Tab-separated table of C-alpha atoms in Angstrom:
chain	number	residue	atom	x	y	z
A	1	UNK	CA	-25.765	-65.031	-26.187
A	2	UNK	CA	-24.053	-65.922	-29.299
A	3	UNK	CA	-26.996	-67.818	-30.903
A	4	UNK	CA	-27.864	-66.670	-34.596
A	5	UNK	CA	-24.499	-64.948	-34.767
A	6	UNK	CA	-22.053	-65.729	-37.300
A	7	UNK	CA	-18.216	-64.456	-37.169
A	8	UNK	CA	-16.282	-64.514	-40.115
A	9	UNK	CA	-13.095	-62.344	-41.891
A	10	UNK	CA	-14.143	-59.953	-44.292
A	11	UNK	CA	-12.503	-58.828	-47.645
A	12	UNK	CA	-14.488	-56.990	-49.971
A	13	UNK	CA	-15.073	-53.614	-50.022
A	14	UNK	CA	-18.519	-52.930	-49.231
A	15	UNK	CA	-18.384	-55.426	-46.074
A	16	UNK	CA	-15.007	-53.107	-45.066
A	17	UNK	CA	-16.936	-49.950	-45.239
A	18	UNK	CA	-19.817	-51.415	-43.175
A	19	UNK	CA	-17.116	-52.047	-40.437
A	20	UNK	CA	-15.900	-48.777	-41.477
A	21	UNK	CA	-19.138	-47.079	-40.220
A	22	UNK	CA	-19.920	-49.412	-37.046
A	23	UNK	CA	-16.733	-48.187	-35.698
A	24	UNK	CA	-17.913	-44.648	-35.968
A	25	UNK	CA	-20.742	-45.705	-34.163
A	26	UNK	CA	-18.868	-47.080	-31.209
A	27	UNK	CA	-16.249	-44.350	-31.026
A	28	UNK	CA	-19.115	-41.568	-31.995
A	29	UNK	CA	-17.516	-39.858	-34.507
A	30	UNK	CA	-18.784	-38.099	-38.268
A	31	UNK	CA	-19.163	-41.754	-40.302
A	32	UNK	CA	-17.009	-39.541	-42.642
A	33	UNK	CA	-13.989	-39.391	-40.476
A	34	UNK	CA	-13.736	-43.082	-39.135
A	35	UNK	CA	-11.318	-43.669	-36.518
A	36	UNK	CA	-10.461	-46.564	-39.108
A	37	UNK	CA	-11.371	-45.877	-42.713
A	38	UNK	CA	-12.255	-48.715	-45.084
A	39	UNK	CA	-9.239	-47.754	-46.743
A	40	UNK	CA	-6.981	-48.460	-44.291
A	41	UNK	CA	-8.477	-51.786	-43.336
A	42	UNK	CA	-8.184	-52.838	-47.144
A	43	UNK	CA	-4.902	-52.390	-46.972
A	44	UNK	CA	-4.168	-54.444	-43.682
A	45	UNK	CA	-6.404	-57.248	-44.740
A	46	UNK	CA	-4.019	-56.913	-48.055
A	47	UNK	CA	-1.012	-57.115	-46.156
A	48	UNK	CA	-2.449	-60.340	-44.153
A	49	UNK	CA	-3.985	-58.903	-41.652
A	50	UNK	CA	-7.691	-60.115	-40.503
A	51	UNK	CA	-10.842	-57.849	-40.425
A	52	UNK	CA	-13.774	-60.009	-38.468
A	53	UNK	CA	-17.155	-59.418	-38.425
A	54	UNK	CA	-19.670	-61.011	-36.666
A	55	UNK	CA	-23.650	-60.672	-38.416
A	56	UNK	CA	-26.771	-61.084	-36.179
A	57	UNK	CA	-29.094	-61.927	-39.763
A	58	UNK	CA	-28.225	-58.785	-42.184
A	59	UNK	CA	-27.162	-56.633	-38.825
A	60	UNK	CA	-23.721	-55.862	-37.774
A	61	UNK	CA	-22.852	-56.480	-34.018
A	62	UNK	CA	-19.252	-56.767	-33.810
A	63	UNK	CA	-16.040	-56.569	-35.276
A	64	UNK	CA	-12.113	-56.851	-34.839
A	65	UNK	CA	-8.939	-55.911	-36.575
A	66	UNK	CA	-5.650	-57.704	-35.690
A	67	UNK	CA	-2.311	-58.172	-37.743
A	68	UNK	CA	0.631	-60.225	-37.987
A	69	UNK	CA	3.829	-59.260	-35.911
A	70	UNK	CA	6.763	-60.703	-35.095
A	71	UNK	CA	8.158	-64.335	-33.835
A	72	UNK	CA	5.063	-66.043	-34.349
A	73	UNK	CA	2.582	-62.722	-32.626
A	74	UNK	CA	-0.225	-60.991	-33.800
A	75	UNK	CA	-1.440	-57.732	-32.732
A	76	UNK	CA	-5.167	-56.818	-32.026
A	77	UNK	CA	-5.817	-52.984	-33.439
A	78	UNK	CA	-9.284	-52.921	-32.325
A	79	UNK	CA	-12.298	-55.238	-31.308
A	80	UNK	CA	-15.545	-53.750	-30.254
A	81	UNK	CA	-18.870	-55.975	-30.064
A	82	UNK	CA	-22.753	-55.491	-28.554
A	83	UNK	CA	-22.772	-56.789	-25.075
A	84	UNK	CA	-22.481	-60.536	-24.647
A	85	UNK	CA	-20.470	-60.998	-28.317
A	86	UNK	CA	-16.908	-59.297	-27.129
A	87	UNK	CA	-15.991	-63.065	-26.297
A	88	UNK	CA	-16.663	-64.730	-29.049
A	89	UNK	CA	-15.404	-61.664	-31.526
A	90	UNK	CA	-12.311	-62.678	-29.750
A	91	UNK	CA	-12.346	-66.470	-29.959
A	92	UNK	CA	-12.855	-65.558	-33.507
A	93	UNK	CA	-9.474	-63.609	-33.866
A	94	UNK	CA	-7.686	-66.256	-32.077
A	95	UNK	CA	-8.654	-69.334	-34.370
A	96	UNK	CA	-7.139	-66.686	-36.739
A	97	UNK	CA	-4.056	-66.356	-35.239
A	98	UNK	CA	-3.652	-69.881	-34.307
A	99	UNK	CA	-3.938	-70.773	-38.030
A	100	UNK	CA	-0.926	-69.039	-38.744
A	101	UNK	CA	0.854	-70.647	-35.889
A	102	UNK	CA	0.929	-67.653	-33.936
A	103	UNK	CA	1.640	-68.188	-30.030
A	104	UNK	CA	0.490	-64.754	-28.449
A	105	UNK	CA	-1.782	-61.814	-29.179
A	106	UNK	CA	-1.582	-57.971	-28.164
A	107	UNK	CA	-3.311	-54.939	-27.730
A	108	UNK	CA	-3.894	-52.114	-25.687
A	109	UNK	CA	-7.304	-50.801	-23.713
A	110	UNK	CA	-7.800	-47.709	-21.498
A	111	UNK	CA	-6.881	-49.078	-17.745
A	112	UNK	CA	-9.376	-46.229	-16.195
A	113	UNK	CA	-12.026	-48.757	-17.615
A	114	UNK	CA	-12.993	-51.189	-15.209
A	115	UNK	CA	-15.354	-53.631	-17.458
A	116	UNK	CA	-12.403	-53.850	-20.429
A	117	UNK	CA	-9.775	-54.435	-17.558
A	118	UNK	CA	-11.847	-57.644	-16.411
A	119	UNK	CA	-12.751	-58.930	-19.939
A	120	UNK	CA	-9.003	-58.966	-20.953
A	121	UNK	CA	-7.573	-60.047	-17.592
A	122	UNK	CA	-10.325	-62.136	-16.047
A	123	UNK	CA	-12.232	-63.717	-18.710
A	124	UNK	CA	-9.706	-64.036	-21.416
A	125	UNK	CA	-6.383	-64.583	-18.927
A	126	UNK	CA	-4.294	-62.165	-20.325
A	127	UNK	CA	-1.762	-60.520	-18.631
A	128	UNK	CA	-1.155	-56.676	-18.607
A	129	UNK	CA	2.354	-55.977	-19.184
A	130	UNK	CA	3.126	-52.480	-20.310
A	131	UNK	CA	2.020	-49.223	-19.202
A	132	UNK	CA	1.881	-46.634	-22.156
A	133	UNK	CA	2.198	-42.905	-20.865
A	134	UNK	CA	-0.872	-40.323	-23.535
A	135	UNK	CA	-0.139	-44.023	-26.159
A	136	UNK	CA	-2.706	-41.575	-28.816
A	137	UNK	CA	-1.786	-38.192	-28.611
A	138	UNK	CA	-4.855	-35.951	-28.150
A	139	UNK	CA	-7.952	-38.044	-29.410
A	140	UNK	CA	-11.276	-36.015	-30.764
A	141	UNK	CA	-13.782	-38.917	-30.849
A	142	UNK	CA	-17.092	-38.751	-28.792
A	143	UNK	CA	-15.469	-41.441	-26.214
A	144	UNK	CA	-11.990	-39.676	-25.377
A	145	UNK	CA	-12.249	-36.521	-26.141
A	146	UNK	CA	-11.134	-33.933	-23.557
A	147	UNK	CA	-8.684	-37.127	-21.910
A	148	UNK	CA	-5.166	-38.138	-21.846
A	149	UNK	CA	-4.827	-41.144	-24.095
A	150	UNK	CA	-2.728	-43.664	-21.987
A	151	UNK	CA	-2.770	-47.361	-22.482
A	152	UNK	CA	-2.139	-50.265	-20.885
A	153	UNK	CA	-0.691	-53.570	-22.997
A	154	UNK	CA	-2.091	-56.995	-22.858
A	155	UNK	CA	-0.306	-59.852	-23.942
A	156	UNK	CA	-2.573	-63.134	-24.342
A	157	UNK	CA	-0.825	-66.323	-24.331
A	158	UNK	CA	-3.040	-68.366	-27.129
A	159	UNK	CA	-3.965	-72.291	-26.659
A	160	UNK	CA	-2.694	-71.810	-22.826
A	161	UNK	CA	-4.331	-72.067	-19.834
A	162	UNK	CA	-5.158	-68.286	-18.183
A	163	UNK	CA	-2.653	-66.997	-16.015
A	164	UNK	CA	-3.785	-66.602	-12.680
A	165	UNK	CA	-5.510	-63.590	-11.289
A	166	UNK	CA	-3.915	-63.377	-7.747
A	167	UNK	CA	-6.484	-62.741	-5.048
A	168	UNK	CA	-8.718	-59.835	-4.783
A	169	UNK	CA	-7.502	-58.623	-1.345
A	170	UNK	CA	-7.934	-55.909	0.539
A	171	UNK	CA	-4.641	-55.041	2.139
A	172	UNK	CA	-3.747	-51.611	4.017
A	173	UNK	CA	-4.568	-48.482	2.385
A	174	UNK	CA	-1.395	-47.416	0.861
A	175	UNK	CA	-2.726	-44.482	-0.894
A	176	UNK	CA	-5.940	-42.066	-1.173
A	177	UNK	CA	-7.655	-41.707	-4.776
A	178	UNK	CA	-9.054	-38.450	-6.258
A	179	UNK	CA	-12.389	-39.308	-4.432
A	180	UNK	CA	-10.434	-39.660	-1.490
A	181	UNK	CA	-11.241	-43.488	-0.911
A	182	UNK	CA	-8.927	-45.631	-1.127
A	183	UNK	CA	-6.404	-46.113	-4.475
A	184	UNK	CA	-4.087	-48.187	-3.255
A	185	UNK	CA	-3.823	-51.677	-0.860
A	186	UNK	CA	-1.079	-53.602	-0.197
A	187	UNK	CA	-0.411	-56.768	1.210
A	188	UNK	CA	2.351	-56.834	3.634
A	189	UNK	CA	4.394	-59.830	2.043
A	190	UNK	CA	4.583	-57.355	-0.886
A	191	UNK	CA	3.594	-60.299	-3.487
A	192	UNK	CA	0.661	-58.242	-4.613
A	193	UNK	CA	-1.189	-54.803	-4.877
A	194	UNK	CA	-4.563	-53.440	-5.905
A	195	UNK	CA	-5.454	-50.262	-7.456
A	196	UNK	CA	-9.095	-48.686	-7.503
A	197	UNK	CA	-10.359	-47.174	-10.802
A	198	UNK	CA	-13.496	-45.309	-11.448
A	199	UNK	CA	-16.904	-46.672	-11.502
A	200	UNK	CA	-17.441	-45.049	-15.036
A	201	UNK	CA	-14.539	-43.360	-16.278
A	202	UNK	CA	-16.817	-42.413	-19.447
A	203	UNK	CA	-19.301	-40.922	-17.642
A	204	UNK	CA	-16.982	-39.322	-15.131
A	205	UNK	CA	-15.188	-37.696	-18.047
A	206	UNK	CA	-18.364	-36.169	-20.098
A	207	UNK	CA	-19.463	-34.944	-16.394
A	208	UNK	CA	-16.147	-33.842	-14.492
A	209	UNK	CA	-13.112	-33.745	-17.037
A	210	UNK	CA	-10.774	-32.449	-14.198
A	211	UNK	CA	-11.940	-34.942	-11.877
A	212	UNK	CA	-11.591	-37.477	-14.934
A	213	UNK	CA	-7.844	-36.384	-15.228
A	214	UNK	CA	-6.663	-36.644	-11.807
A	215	UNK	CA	-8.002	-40.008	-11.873
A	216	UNK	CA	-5.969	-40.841	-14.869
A	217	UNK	CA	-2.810	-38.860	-13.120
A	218	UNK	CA	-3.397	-40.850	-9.991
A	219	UNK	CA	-3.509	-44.427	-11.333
A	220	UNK	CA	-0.948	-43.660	-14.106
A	221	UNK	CA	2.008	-43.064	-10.871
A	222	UNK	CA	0.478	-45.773	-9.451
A	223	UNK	CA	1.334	-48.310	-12.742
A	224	UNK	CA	4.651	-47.176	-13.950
A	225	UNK	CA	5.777	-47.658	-10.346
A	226	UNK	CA	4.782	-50.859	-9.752
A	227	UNK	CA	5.579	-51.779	-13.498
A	228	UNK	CA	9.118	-50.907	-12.504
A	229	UNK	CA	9.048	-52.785	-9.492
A	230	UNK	CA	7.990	-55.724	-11.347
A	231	UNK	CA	4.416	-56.143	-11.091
A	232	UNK	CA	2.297	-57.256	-13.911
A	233	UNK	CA	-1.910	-56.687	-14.382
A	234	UNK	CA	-3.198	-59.915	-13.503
A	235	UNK	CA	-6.819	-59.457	-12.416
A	236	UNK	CA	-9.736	-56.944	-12.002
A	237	UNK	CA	-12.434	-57.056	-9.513
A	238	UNK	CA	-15.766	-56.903	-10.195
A	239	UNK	CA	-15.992	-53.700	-7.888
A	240	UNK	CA	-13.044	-52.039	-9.709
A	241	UNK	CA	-9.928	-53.314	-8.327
A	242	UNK	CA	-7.162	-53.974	-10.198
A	243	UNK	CA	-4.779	-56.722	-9.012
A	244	UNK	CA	-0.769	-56.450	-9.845
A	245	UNK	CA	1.155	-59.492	-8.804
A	246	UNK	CA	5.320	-59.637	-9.129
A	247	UNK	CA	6.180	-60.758	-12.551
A	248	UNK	CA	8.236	-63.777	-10.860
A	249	UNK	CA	5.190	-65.062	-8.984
A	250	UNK	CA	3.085	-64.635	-11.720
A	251	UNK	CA	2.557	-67.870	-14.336
């Protein structure tokens, strides 16, 4: 998938502005109100930062934005690629961080969507650790718009093997979701639990915002709950089931 494309940091300001204006594309908003402006990823890429993008021939197809943080971190503002690239883009930003000596990597996705979910937690191993209640603020781009921005944290442990995923199990029903199947399973050792997201929380939104919202509501309780029980996003089914496994049993 990743044949012809080259990856590589970016630091003049004409490549900058040409990320600038893909991620108004992915985000759909007016290329003259970027959710990042080339500006701003000047200045991050001045400060040490890494802007990546990744060229099929003259075309863009990808890029990433991460930064240093602290005790040998780096933090991941934003990575969006064409369909088949997201790993590499990744891999990329890694070799970047691992450069510097770095040890982990962060960032934060939208749990309501399924397909990120099992990217970050199935097919890079990272773990999701925090639950961030409306993380944003009210957010105006063609993807969020009309949503409450919460977030859920990934931490990704780099040059170490993936944590483990914890089975994809269907315990009993612990809890109904907006659809009124079932949200929440639980197995009875109470090791593990798995929480059911929307098919297409994207769609869903642009076609049923209130529908969209208790979803968000409803999976929200279910995290902070079980984040303050101890449980930790370990896996994502490929039928939209999250698994959360006790941070002690969890690698």
């Amino acid at each position: 998938m990743t044949a012809g494309v080259t990856i590589r940091t970016v630091h003049d300001v004409a490549s900058l502005a040409a990320v600038a204006d893909y991620f108004s594309d992915v985000w759909r908003t007016s290329r003259s109100a970027p959710p990042y402006p080339a500006e701003v990823l000047h200045s991050l890429v001045h400060a040490g930062g890494a802007v990546h993008a990744a060229h099929d021939g003259r075309r863009l197809v990808g890029a990433s934005v991460a930064v240093l943080g602290p005790e040998r971190s780096t933090y991941s503002l934003v990575a969006a690629a064409e369909r088949g690239l997201g790993h590499a883009v990744k891999l990329a930003q890694r070799d970047w961080a691992l450069a510097l000596g770095a040890r982990s990597m962060r960032w934060t996705f939208d749990p309501l969507v399924g397909r990120n979910a099992r990217f970050n937690l199935v097919k890079l191993g990272a773990v999701g650790t925090e639950y961030l209640v409306d993380f944003y603020g009210p957010m105006t781009d063609g993807v969020n718009d009309g949503d409450e921005s919460d977030r859920l944290t990934v931490t990704w442990r780099l040059g170490a093997p993936p944590a483990p995923s914890g089975p994809e199990g269907h315990g009993p029903v612990a809890r109904l979701a907006p659809d009124g199947g079932p949200l929440v399973r639980r197995d009875l050792a109470d090791r593990y639990l798995w929480c059911r997201v929307p098919d297409d929380i994207v769609e869903l939104r642009a076609a049923d915002p209130e529908q969209a919202l208790r979803w968000r509501h409803a999976v929200r309780e279910v995290f902070l709950t079980a984040c303050a029980d101890g449980f930790r996003a370990t896996g994502m089914s490929r039928d939209g089931w999250y698994t959360l496994t006790r941070a002690e049993k969890a690698a």
